[in-house]
Amino acid sequence: MALEHAILVSLLEKPGSGYELARRFERSIGYFWTATHQQIYRVLKRMEGDGWVDVREVPQEGRPDKKEYSVAPLGQTALSQWLHEPSGPESVRHDLAVKIRGAAFDDPTALIHEVERHRQTHTDRLAHYLAGERRDFTGPEGPGPPDAGRELQHVVLRGGIEYERMMLGWLDDVLATLHRLASKH
Amino acid sequence: MALEHAILVSLLEKPGSGYELARRFERSIGYFWTATHQQIYRVLKRMEGDGWVDVREVPQEGRPDKKEYSVAPLGQTALSQWLHEPSGPESVRHDLAVKIRGAAFDDPTALIHEVERHRQTHTDRLAHYLAGERRDFTGPEGPGPPDAGRELQHVVLRGGIEYERMMLGWLDDVLATLHRLASKH
DNA sequence: GCGGCCATGTAACCTGTTACATGATTCT
DNA sequence: AGAATCATGTAACAGGTTACATGGCCGC
């Protein structure tokens, strides 16, 4: 399992509460690892029990108090160990591909709207990624030391961007195929 | 959930046993939806109880008897209904991206081997997909009616091919980044 | 007053993974 | 003799999803 490790990475980048982690899993990290707040609270509690993270109660004004988590030495070790062991092939789950093959036994044209909907979400995400790239990764690299973290975050973001571009191209191919099938009958 | 639906599509393409389905989930269908045989037997039993599939005991010589499943009318209806409802955004799980961001807090160069390993599996898969495309989707379309099923299977395969190409490009980018970080210190 | 954000959780349930179990046949 | 393939399953556990629950503050 790797949710624990994703949380460790996020907390190393910046300590925060379960709620804040949940928000991050809807944004940056969520682009390659999804998790709900229930899942996060559950795992965080286990990690606390295992001594992977430290907790600090932070009283707040005007809003509920929060528990700020940060990575403990044991967590560092666990992460390092995980980084050094090979990870298997990722399991894939593409509803849309199943639907496209299933459409052969139903009305293929009925899928056009669904595919267009997906196309829209990928367009939006691409725009969002590109905005993030412009915001965080343009300008001079600075005269200081080359920031490894920054470079690595950037290359992951580039992966997201390429993924969205690939998907848009493929979805156009899918739409063209569906339209061809529609006109041929 | 869509494992049920993936099974329905597979059985519509060709009826078969649980074992045969498990094999298909290692090949063609497995490219966009993974499942183990245990999972398949469990779900198949539920689908049988729900009247989505019919079973036929097939005695065999020289090998164990098998149960051949095929889609029942209720299953057809269920599939059709699923095809017409929108599906949410797919949940993503990319260990490698987590590891890359995590590498900022460890030794980034240690990841090089892991990334190269992934690169190799993607190279292999691409070759495999391309071989499948040559085998199944070359030659004249034939003078007969345009086969919707064939066209749709092909467009899904093209998606797989584009995905692998994108991944190879990105992994090269990742490797270049890791090497750059390694040389700068 | 209503909806949304911040913040934390519990409980039930459904899915997915790993390990174990059996047994005949075919190939090397 | 040993390994691989065909064929079906059970059991235990880990991980993920959905629904429910609470409660103050802020803006419209």
Short mmCIF file of C-alpha atoms (C1' of nucleotides) in Angstrom, two decimals:
data_model
loop_
_atom_site.label_atom_id
_atom_site.label_comp_id
_atom_site.label_asym_id
_atom_site.label_seq_id
_atom_site.Cartn_x
_atom_site.Cartn_y
_atom_site.Cartn_z
CA MET A 1 0.00 0.00 0.00
CA ALA A 2 1.18 3.51 -0.67
CA LEU A 3 -1.35 5.91 0.80
CA GLU A 4 0.82 6.04 3.89
CA HIS A 5 3.78 6.94 1.74
CA ALA A 6 1.91 9.55 -0.22
CA ILE A 7 0.95 11.14 3.09
CA LEU A 8 4.55 11.05 4.29
CA VAL A 9 5.72 12.81 1.13
CA SER A 10 3.02 15.43 1.48
CA LEU A 11 3.83 16.05 5.14
CA LEU A 12 7.53 16.32 4.34
CA GLU A 13 6.75 18.92 1.73
CA LYS A 14 4.70 20.73 4.37
CA PRO A 15 3.22 19.63 7.73
CA GLY A 16 -0.53 19.95 8.04
CA SER A 17 -3.81 18.63 9.41
CA GLY A 18 -5.90 15.76 8.13
CA TYR A 19 -8.26 18.26 6.61
CA GLU A 20 -5.45 20.05 4.81
CA LEU A 21 -4.11 16.75 3.52
CA ALA A 22 -7.56 15.90 2.20
CA ARG A 23 -7.57 19.21 0.31
CA ARG A 24 -4.15 18.50 -1.15
CA PHE A 25 -5.43 15.12 -2.31
CA GLU A 26 -8.03 17.04 -4.31
CA ARG A 27 -5.33 19.21 -5.87
CA SER A 28 -1.65 18.59 -6.54
CA ILE A 29 -1.21 15.12 -5.06
CA GLY A 30 -4.64 14.02 -6.16
CA TYR A 31 -3.47 14.18 -9.74
CA PHE A 32 -1.66 10.91 -9.20
CA TRP A 33 -3.09 9.57 -5.97
CA THR A 34 -6.65 9.94 -4.73
CA ALA A 35 -7.92 9.61 -1.16
CA THR A 36 -10.93 10.83 0.78
CA HIS A 37 -10.82 12.49 4.17
CA GLN A 38 -12.20 9.39 5.91
CA GLN A 39 -9.39 7.32 4.52
CA ILE A 40 -6.82 9.93 5.50
CA TYR A 41 -8.04 10.24 9.11
CA ARG A 42 -8.02 6.48 9.48
CA VAL A 43 -4.51 6.03 8.11
CA LEU A 44 -3.18 9.04 10.00
CA LYS A 45 -4.35 7.50 13.25
CA ARG A 46 -2.57 4.25 12.44
CA MET A 47 0.58 6.12 11.43
CA GLU A 48 0.46 8.00 14.72
CA GLY A 49 0.18 4.70 16.57
CA ASP A 50 3.15 3.35 14.64
CA GLY A 51 5.20 6.42 15.49
CA TRP A 52 5.55 7.51 11.85
CA VAL A 53 4.15 10.98 12.51
CA ASP A 54 4.07 13.47 15.37
CA VAL A 55 0.97 15.45 16.28
CA ARG A 56 0.70 18.95 17.64
CA GLU A 57 -2.63 20.44 18.73
CA VAL A 58 -3.00 23.89 17.23
CA PRO A 59 -5.67 26.10 18.79
CA GLN A 60 -7.23 28.49 16.33
CA GLU A 61 -9.48 31.50 16.58
CA GLY A 62 -12.65 31.72 14.61
CA ARG A 63 -12.30 28.17 13.42
CA PRO A 64 -12.04 24.72 15.00
CA ASP A 65 -8.74 23.68 16.49
CA LYS A 66 -6.67 21.36 14.38
CA LYS A 67 -4.06 18.68 14.79
CA GLU A 68 -0.94 19.41 12.84
CA TYR A 69 0.93 16.33 11.74
CA SER A 70 4.61 16.16 10.84
CA VAL A 71 6.90 13.30 9.88
CA ALA A 72 8.74 11.54 12.72
CA PRO A 73 12.14 9.86 12.25
CA LEU A 74 10.46 6.44 12.02
CA GLY A 75 8.33 7.77 9.18
CA GLN A 76 11.42 9.03 7.37
CA THR A 77 12.94 5.57 7.65
CA ALA A 78 9.77 3.88 6.42
CA LEU A 79 9.60 6.20 3.42
CA SER A 80 13.25 5.67 2.56
CA GLN A 81 12.79 1.92 2.73
CA TRP A 82 9.73 2.03 0.47
CA LEU A 83 11.61 4.17 -2.04
CA HIS A 84 14.27 1.51 -2.29
CA GLU A 85 11.98 -1.42 -2.96
CA PRO A 86 10.59 -2.01 -6.45
CA SER A 87 6.90 -1.39 -7.02
CA GLY A 88 4.82 -3.66 -9.19
CA PRO A 89 2.87 -2.69 -12.27
CA GLU A 90 0.04 -0.33 -11.43
CA SER A 91 -3.46 -1.67 -11.76
CA VAL A 92 -5.52 0.18 -14.29
CA ARG A 93 -9.22 0.99 -14.32
CA HIS A 94 -10.61 2.83 -17.31
CA ASP A 95 -14.40 2.78 -17.27
CA LEU A 96 -14.45 4.59 -20.54
CA ALA A 97 -12.52 1.90 -22.40
CA VAL A 98 -14.92 -0.74 -21.06
CA LYS A 99 -17.84 1.39 -22.19
CA ILE A 100 -16.39 1.87 -25.66
CA ARG A 101 -16.02 -1.86 -26.16
CA GLY A 102 -19.45 -2.40 -24.63
CA ALA A 103 -20.96 0.11 -27.05
CA ALA A 104 -20.62 -2.49 -29.81
CA PHE A 105 -23.56 -4.29 -28.16
CA ASP A 106 -25.66 -1.17 -27.72
CA ASP A 107 -25.98 2.12 -29.55
CA PRO A 108 -22.47 3.50 -30.12
CA THR A 109 -23.73 7.00 -30.86
CA ALA A 110 -25.24 7.20 -27.37
CA LEU A 111 -21.66 7.30 -26.05
CA ILE A 112 -20.78 10.50 -27.89
CA HIS A 113 -22.05 12.74 -25.12
CA GLU A 114 -20.23 10.78 -22.47
CA VAL A 115 -16.96 11.00 -24.39
CA GLU A 116 -17.43 14.72 -24.92
CA ARG A 117 -17.99 15.14 -21.20
CA HIS A 118 -14.71 13.38 -20.49
CA ARG A 119 -12.99 15.47 -23.12
CA GLN A 120 -14.14 18.59 -21.32
CA THR A 121 -12.79 17.49 -17.95
CA HIS A 122 -9.42 16.72 -19.54
CA THR A 123 -9.37 20.10 -21.25
CA ASP A 124 -10.05 21.75 -17.90
CA ARG A 125 -7.37 19.77 -16.14
CA LEU A 126 -4.80 20.54 -18.79
CA ALA A 127 -5.54 24.24 -18.46
CA HIS A 128 -5.25 23.91 -14.71
CA TYR A 129 -1.89 22.12 -14.90
CA LEU A 130 -0.53 24.64 -17.36
CA ALA A 131 -1.59 27.49 -15.10
CA GLY A 132 0.15 25.77 -12.20
CA GLU A 133 3.28 25.33 -14.27
CA ARG A 134 3.32 28.98 -15.25
CA ARG A 135 2.75 30.01 -11.64
CA ASP A 136 5.31 27.75 -9.99
CA PHE A 137 7.92 26.86 -12.55
CA THR A 138 8.66 29.84 -14.70
CA GLY A 139 11.22 32.52 -14.22
CA PRO A 140 14.90 32.10 -13.50
CA GLU A 141 15.93 29.08 -11.57
CA GLY A 142 17.62 31.47 -9.26
CA PRO A 143 21.30 31.78 -8.51
CA GLY A 144 20.95 29.59 -5.43
CA PRO A 145 21.42 25.86 -5.29
CA PRO A 146 19.37 23.86 -7.78
CA ASP A 147 16.34 22.82 -5.76
CA ALA A 148 15.90 19.06 -6.22
CA GLY A 149 12.39 19.12 -4.78
CA ARG A 150 11.31 21.79 -7.23
CA GLU A 151 12.78 19.93 -10.20
CA LEU A 152 11.12 16.68 -9.15
CA GLN A 153 7.74 18.32 -8.62
CA HIS A 154 8.08 19.88 -12.03
CA VAL A 155 8.84 16.63 -13.81
CA VAL A 156 5.81 15.00 -12.17
CA LEU A 157 3.67 17.92 -13.30
CA ARG A 158 5.04 17.57 -16.84
CA GLY A 159 3.87 13.95 -16.68
CA GLY A 160 0.37 15.12 -15.84
CA ILE A 161 0.44 17.59 -18.70
CA GLU A 162 1.57 14.97 -21.20
CA TYR A 163 -1.07 12.59 -19.93
CA GLU A 164 -3.83 15.13 -20.48
CA ARG A 165 -2.55 15.96 -23.96
CA MET A 166 -2.44 12.28 -24.85
CA MET A 167 -5.97 11.77 -23.56
CA LEU A 168 -7.31 14.71 -25.56
CA GLY A 169 -5.76 13.33 -28.72
CA TRP A 170 -7.16 9.89 -28.07
CA LEU A 171 -10.64 11.16 -27.17
CA ASP A 172 -10.72 13.01 -30.50
CA ASP A 173 -9.83 9.73 -32.18
CA VAL A 174 -12.66 8.03 -30.25
CA LEU A 175 -15.13 10.74 -31.25
CA ALA A 176 -14.11 10.50 -34.92
CA THR A 177 -14.58 6.72 -34.75
CA LEU A 178 -18.01 7.02 -33.16
CA HIS A 179 -19.12 9.59 -35.73
CA ARG A 180 -17.88 7.38 -38.56
CA LEU A 181 -19.89 4.47 -37.20
CA ALA A 182 -22.94 6.71 -36.83
CA SER A 183 -22.84 7.94 -40.42
CA LYS A 184 -22.30 4.47 -41.85
CA HIS A 185 -25.81 3.45 -40.98
CA MET B 1 -18.42 -0.75 -9.74
CA ALA B 2 -17.58 -1.88 -13.20
CA LEU B 3 -15.97 -5.30 -12.91
CA GLU B 4 -19.40 -6.77 -13.49
CA HIS B 5 -19.73 -4.67 -16.60
CA ALA B 6 -16.27 -5.52 -17.87
CA ILE B 7 -17.21 -9.19 -17.50
CA LEU B 8 -20.49 -8.65 -19.36
CA VAL B 9 -18.64 -7.01 -22.26
CA SER B 10 -16.11 -9.81 -22.36
CA LEU B 11 -18.81 -12.48 -22.30
CA LEU B 12 -20.73 -10.71 -25.06
CA GLU B 13 -17.60 -10.68 -27.18
CA LYS B 14 -17.29 -14.40 -26.46
CA PRO B 15 -18.85 -16.67 -23.81
CA GLY B 16 -16.38 -18.50 -21.60
CA SER B 17 -15.50 -19.91 -18.20
CA GLY B 18 -14.23 -18.08 -15.15
CA TYR B 19 -10.78 -19.37 -15.91
CA GLU B 20 -10.92 -18.09 -19.47
CA LEU B 21 -12.12 -14.71 -18.25
CA ALA B 22 -9.20 -14.56 -15.84
CA ARG B 23 -6.85 -15.17 -18.77
CA ARG B 24 -8.49 -12.42 -20.81
CA PHE B 25 -8.02 -10.08 -17.87
CA GLU B 26 -4.31 -10.76 -18.18
CA ARG B 27 -4.39 -9.89 -21.86
CA SER B 28 -6.69 -7.69 -23.93
CA ILE B 29 -9.15 -6.52 -21.29
CA GLY B 30 -6.47 -6.39 -18.63
CA TYR B 31 -4.89 -3.47 -20.45
CA PHE B 32 -7.60 -1.23 -19.07
CA TRP B 33 -9.18 -3.29 -16.31
CA THR B 34 -7.42 -5.72 -14.01
CA ALA B 35 -8.95 -8.54 -11.97
CA THR B 36 -7.71 -11.78 -10.44
CA HIS B 37 -9.42 -15.14 -10.79
CA GLN B 38 -10.65 -15.08 -7.19
CA GLN B 39 -12.39 -11.81 -7.82
CA ILE B 40 -13.89 -13.08 -11.03
CA TYR B 41 -15.28 -16.29 -9.51
CA ARG B 42 -16.83 -14.32 -6.68
CA VAL B 43 -18.49 -11.76 -8.94
CA LEU B 44 -19.57 -14.40 -11.44
CA LYS B 45 -21.41 -16.24 -8.69
CA ARG B 46 -23.23 -13.07 -7.69
CA MET B 47 -24.08 -12.31 -11.31
CA GLU B 48 -25.48 -15.79 -11.69
CA GLY B 49 -27.63 -15.26 -8.61
CA ASP B 50 -28.87 -11.97 -10.04
CA GLY B 51 -29.76 -13.62 -13.34
CA TRP B 52 -27.28 -11.55 -15.33
CA VAL B 53 -25.56 -14.60 -16.78
CA ASP B 54 -26.50 -18.15 -17.74
CA VAL B 55 -24.28 -21.13 -16.99
CA ARG B 56 -23.78 -24.27 -18.99
CA GLU B 57 -21.71 -27.18 -17.69
CA VAL B 58 -19.31 -28.28 -20.39
CA PRO B 59 -17.76 -31.73 -19.94
CA GLN B 60 -14.28 -31.96 -21.38
CA GLU B 61 -11.86 -34.76 -22.08
CA GLY B 62 -8.32 -34.67 -20.81
CA ARG B 63 -9.02 -31.58 -18.76
CA PRO B 64 -11.40 -30.58 -15.97
CA ASP B 65 -14.98 -29.79 -16.87
CA LYS B 66 -15.81 -26.14 -17.03
CA LYS B 67 -18.78 -23.86 -16.60
CA GLU B 68 -19.39 -21.74 -19.63
CA TYR B 69 -21.02 -18.42 -18.87
CA SER B 70 -23.00 -16.31 -21.29
CA VAL B 71 -24.93 -13.09 -20.92
CA ALA B 72 -28.61 -13.38 -20.02
CA PRO B 73 -31.21 -10.79 -21.08
CA LEU B 74 -31.11 -9.22 -17.61
CA GLY B 75 -27.36 -8.77 -18.02
CA GLN B 76 -27.84 -7.08 -21.38
CA THR B 77 -30.27 -4.66 -19.78
CA ALA B 78 -27.91 -3.95 -16.90
CA LEU B 79 -25.05 -3.25 -19.29
CA SER B 80 -27.15 -0.99 -21.47
CA GLN B 81 -28.28 0.96 -18.42
CA TRP B 82 -24.70 1.37 -17.21
CA LEU B 83 -23.61 2.57 -20.64
CA HIS B 84 -26.20 5.31 -20.48
CA GLU B 85 -25.25 6.70 -17.10
CA PRO B 86 -22.29 9.04 -16.76
CA SER B 87 -19.22 7.70 -15.01
CA GLY B 88 -17.22 9.82 -12.61
CA PRO B 89 -13.57 10.72 -12.87
CA GLU B 90 -11.38 7.66 -12.57
CA SER B 91 -9.27 7.32 -9.48
CA VAL B 92 -5.59 7.35 -10.20
CA ARG B 93 -2.76 5.56 -8.43
CA HIS B 94 0.75 6.18 -9.68
CA ASP B 95 3.29 4.85 -7.19
CA LEU B 96 6.08 6.11 -9.36
CA ALA B 97 4.96 9.73 -9.18
CA VAL B 98 4.76 9.49 -5.39
CA LYS B 99 8.25 8.02 -5.34
CA ILE B 100 9.64 10.75 -7.56
CA ARG B 101 8.33 13.46 -5.28
CA GLY B 102 9.48 11.47 -2.28
CA ALA B 103 12.97 11.18 -3.74
CA ALA B 104 13.56 14.84 -2.88
CA PHE B 105 13.83 13.70 0.76
CA ASP B 106 16.11 10.79 0.01
CA ASP B 107 18.71 10.01 -2.62
CA PRO B 108 17.20 10.84 -6.05
CA THR B 109 19.80 8.82 -7.93
CA ALA B 110 18.67 5.64 -6.17
CA LEU B 111 15.44 5.91 -8.17
CA ILE B 112 17.18 5.63 -11.53
CA HIS B 113 17.09 1.84 -11.56
CA GLU B 114 13.44 1.77 -10.60
CA VAL B 115 12.54 4.18 -13.38
CA GLU B 116 14.54 2.18 -15.90
CA ARG B 117 12.70 -0.95 -14.84
CA HIS B 118 9.36 0.77 -15.47
CA ARG B 119 10.64 2.02 -18.79
CA GLN B 120 11.40 -1.54 -19.81
CA THR B 121 7.92 -2.82 -18.97
CA HIS B 122 6.38 0.00 -20.99
CA THR B 123 8.66 -0.76 -23.92
CA ASP B 124 7.56 -4.40 -23.77
CA ARG B 125 3.90 -3.52 -23.57
CA LEU B 126 4.14 -1.15 -26.49
CA ALA B 127 5.77 -3.87 -28.60
CA HIS B 128 3.04 -6.26 -27.52
CA TYR B 129 0.24 -3.84 -28.42
CA LEU B 130 1.80 -3.07 -31.79
CA ALA B 131 2.10 -6.79 -32.54
CA GLY B 132 -1.56 -7.21 -31.64
CA GLU B 133 -2.52 -4.33 -33.87
CA ARG B 134 -0.61 -5.77 -36.80
CA ARG B 135 -2.17 -9.18 -36.22
CA ASP B 136 -5.77 -8.10 -35.76
CA PHE B 137 -6.22 -4.78 -37.46
CA THR B 138 -4.27 -4.74 -40.68
CA GLY B 139 -5.36 -5.73 -44.11
CA PRO B 140 -8.45 -4.67 -46.01
CA GLU B 141 -11.51 -3.87 -43.99
CA GLY B 142 -13.28 -6.33 -46.19
CA PRO B 143 -16.15 -5.68 -48.53
CA GLY B 144 -18.67 -6.74 -45.90
CA PRO B 145 -20.44 -4.45 -43.45
CA PRO B 146 -18.17 -2.26 -41.35
CA ASP B 147 -17.79 -4.17 -38.11
CA ALA B 148 -18.52 -1.77 -35.25
CA GLY B 149 -17.05 -4.12 -32.66
CA ARG B 150 -13.78 -4.33 -34.54
CA GLU B 151 -13.54 -0.58 -34.98
CA LEU B 152 -14.23 -0.01 -31.31
CA GLN B 153 -11.71 -2.58 -30.17
CA HIS B 154 -9.18 -0.95 -32.44
CA VAL B 155 -9.72 2.55 -31.08
CA VAL B 156 -9.30 1.23 -27.52
CA LEU B 157 -6.06 -0.46 -28.55
CA ARG B 158 -4.85 2.77 -30.14
CA GLY B 159 -5.47 4.39 -26.76
CA GLY B 160 -3.22 1.82 -25.13
CA ILE B 161 -0.53 2.44 -27.72
CA GLU B 162 -0.64 6.20 -27.24
CA TYR B 163 -0.54 5.76 -23.49
CA GLU B 164 2.62 3.64 -23.70
CA ARG B 165 4.27 6.11 -26.06
CA MET B 166 3.46 8.97 -23.74
CA MET B 167 4.84 7.07 -20.76
CA LEU B 168 8.09 6.27 -22.55
CA GLY B 169 8.55 9.92 -23.42
CA TRP B 170 7.84 10.99 -19.88
CA LEU B 171 10.09 8.36 -18.32
CA ASP B 172 12.93 9.62 -20.51
CA ASP B 173 12.22 13.09 -19.19
CA VAL B 174 12.30 11.71 -15.63
CA LEU B 175 15.60 9.93 -16.26
CA ALA B 176 17.15 13.07 -17.74
CA THR B 177 16.01 15.04 -14.70
CA LEU B 178 17.42 12.48 -12.27
CA HIS B 179 20.74 12.41 -14.11
CA ARG B 180 20.90 16.19 -14.10
CA LEU B 181 20.36 16.24 -10.33
CA ALA B 182 22.98 13.54 -9.88
CA SER B 183 25.66 15.44 -11.84
CA LYS B 184 24.96 18.71 -10.02
CA HIS B 185 26.46 17.34 -6.88
"C1'" DG C 1 -32.00 31.89 7.28
"C1'" DC C 2 -29.14 29.03 4.08
"C1'" DG C 3 -25.25 27.30 2.07
"C1'" DG C 4 -20.43 26.73 2.22
"C1'" DC C 5 -16.00 26.27 4.53
"C1'" DC C 6 -13.21 24.47 8.38
"C1'" DA C 7 -12.37 20.44 11.14
"C1'" DT C 8 -12.92 15.89 13.02
"C1'" DG C 9 -14.62 11.65 13.21
"C1'" DT C 10 -17.73 6.66 13.32
"C1'" DA C 11 -19.98 2.68 11.08
"C1'" DA C 12 -21.30 -0.27 7.57
"C1'" DC C 13 -20.33 -2.04 3.55
"C1'" DC C 14 -18.10 -3.29 -0.77
"C1'" DT C 15 -13.78 -4.37 -3.35
"C1'" DG C 16 -9.40 -6.09 -3.98
"C1'" DT C 17 -5.31 -8.86 -2.48
"C1'" DT C 18 -2.81 -12.82 -0.70
"C1'" DA C 19 -2.47 -17.30 0.74
"C1'" DC C 20 -4.04 -21.83 0.70
"C1'" DA C 21 -6.22 -26.04 -1.40
"C1'" DT C 22 -7.19 -29.73 -4.86
"C1'" DG C 23 -6.44 -32.66 -8.81
"C1'" DA C 24 -5.83 -34.36 -13.62
"C1'" DT C 25 -3.07 -33.86 -17.90
"C1'" DT C 26 0.68 -32.57 -20.83
"C1'" DC C 27 5.35 -31.24 -21.85
"C1'" DT C 28 10.38 -31.42 -20.99
"C1'" DA D 1 10.58 -36.48 -11.86
"C1'" DG D 2 9.11 -31.81 -12.01
"C1'" DA D 3 6.91 -27.82 -13.95
"C1'" DA D 4 3.22 -25.73 -16.46
"C1'" DT D 5 -1.63 -25.51 -17.86
"C1'" DC D 6 -6.51 -26.16 -17.09
"C1'" DA D 7 -10.16 -25.48 -13.79
"C1'" DT D 8 -12.52 -24.30 -9.54
"C1'" DG D 9 -12.82 -22.64 -5.33
"C1'" DT D 10 -12.37 -20.95 0.30
"C1'" DA D 11 -10.69 -17.84 3.95
"C1'" DA D 12 -8.64 -14.02 5.98
"C1'" DC D 13 -7.37 -9.62 5.58
"C1'" DA D 14 -6.39 -4.95 3.75
"C1'" DG D 15 -8.01 -1.06 1.38
"C1'" DG D 16 -11.59 2.02 -0.49
"C1'" DT D 17 -16.44 4.00 -0.69
"C1'" DT D 18 -20.72 5.88 1.11
"C1'" DA D 19 -23.53 7.51 4.53
"C1'" DC D 20 -24.11 9.66 8.77
"C1'" DA D 21 -22.89 12.95 12.57
"C1'" DT D 22 -21.49 17.35 14.86
"C1'" DG D 23 -20.74 22.25 15.29
"C1'" DG D 24 -19.08 27.06 14.89
"C1'" DC D 25 -18.06 30.89 11.68
"C1'" DC D 26 -18.69 33.72 7.52
"C1'" DG D 27 -20.92 35.82 3.63
"C1'" DC D 28 -25.14 36.65 0.97
#
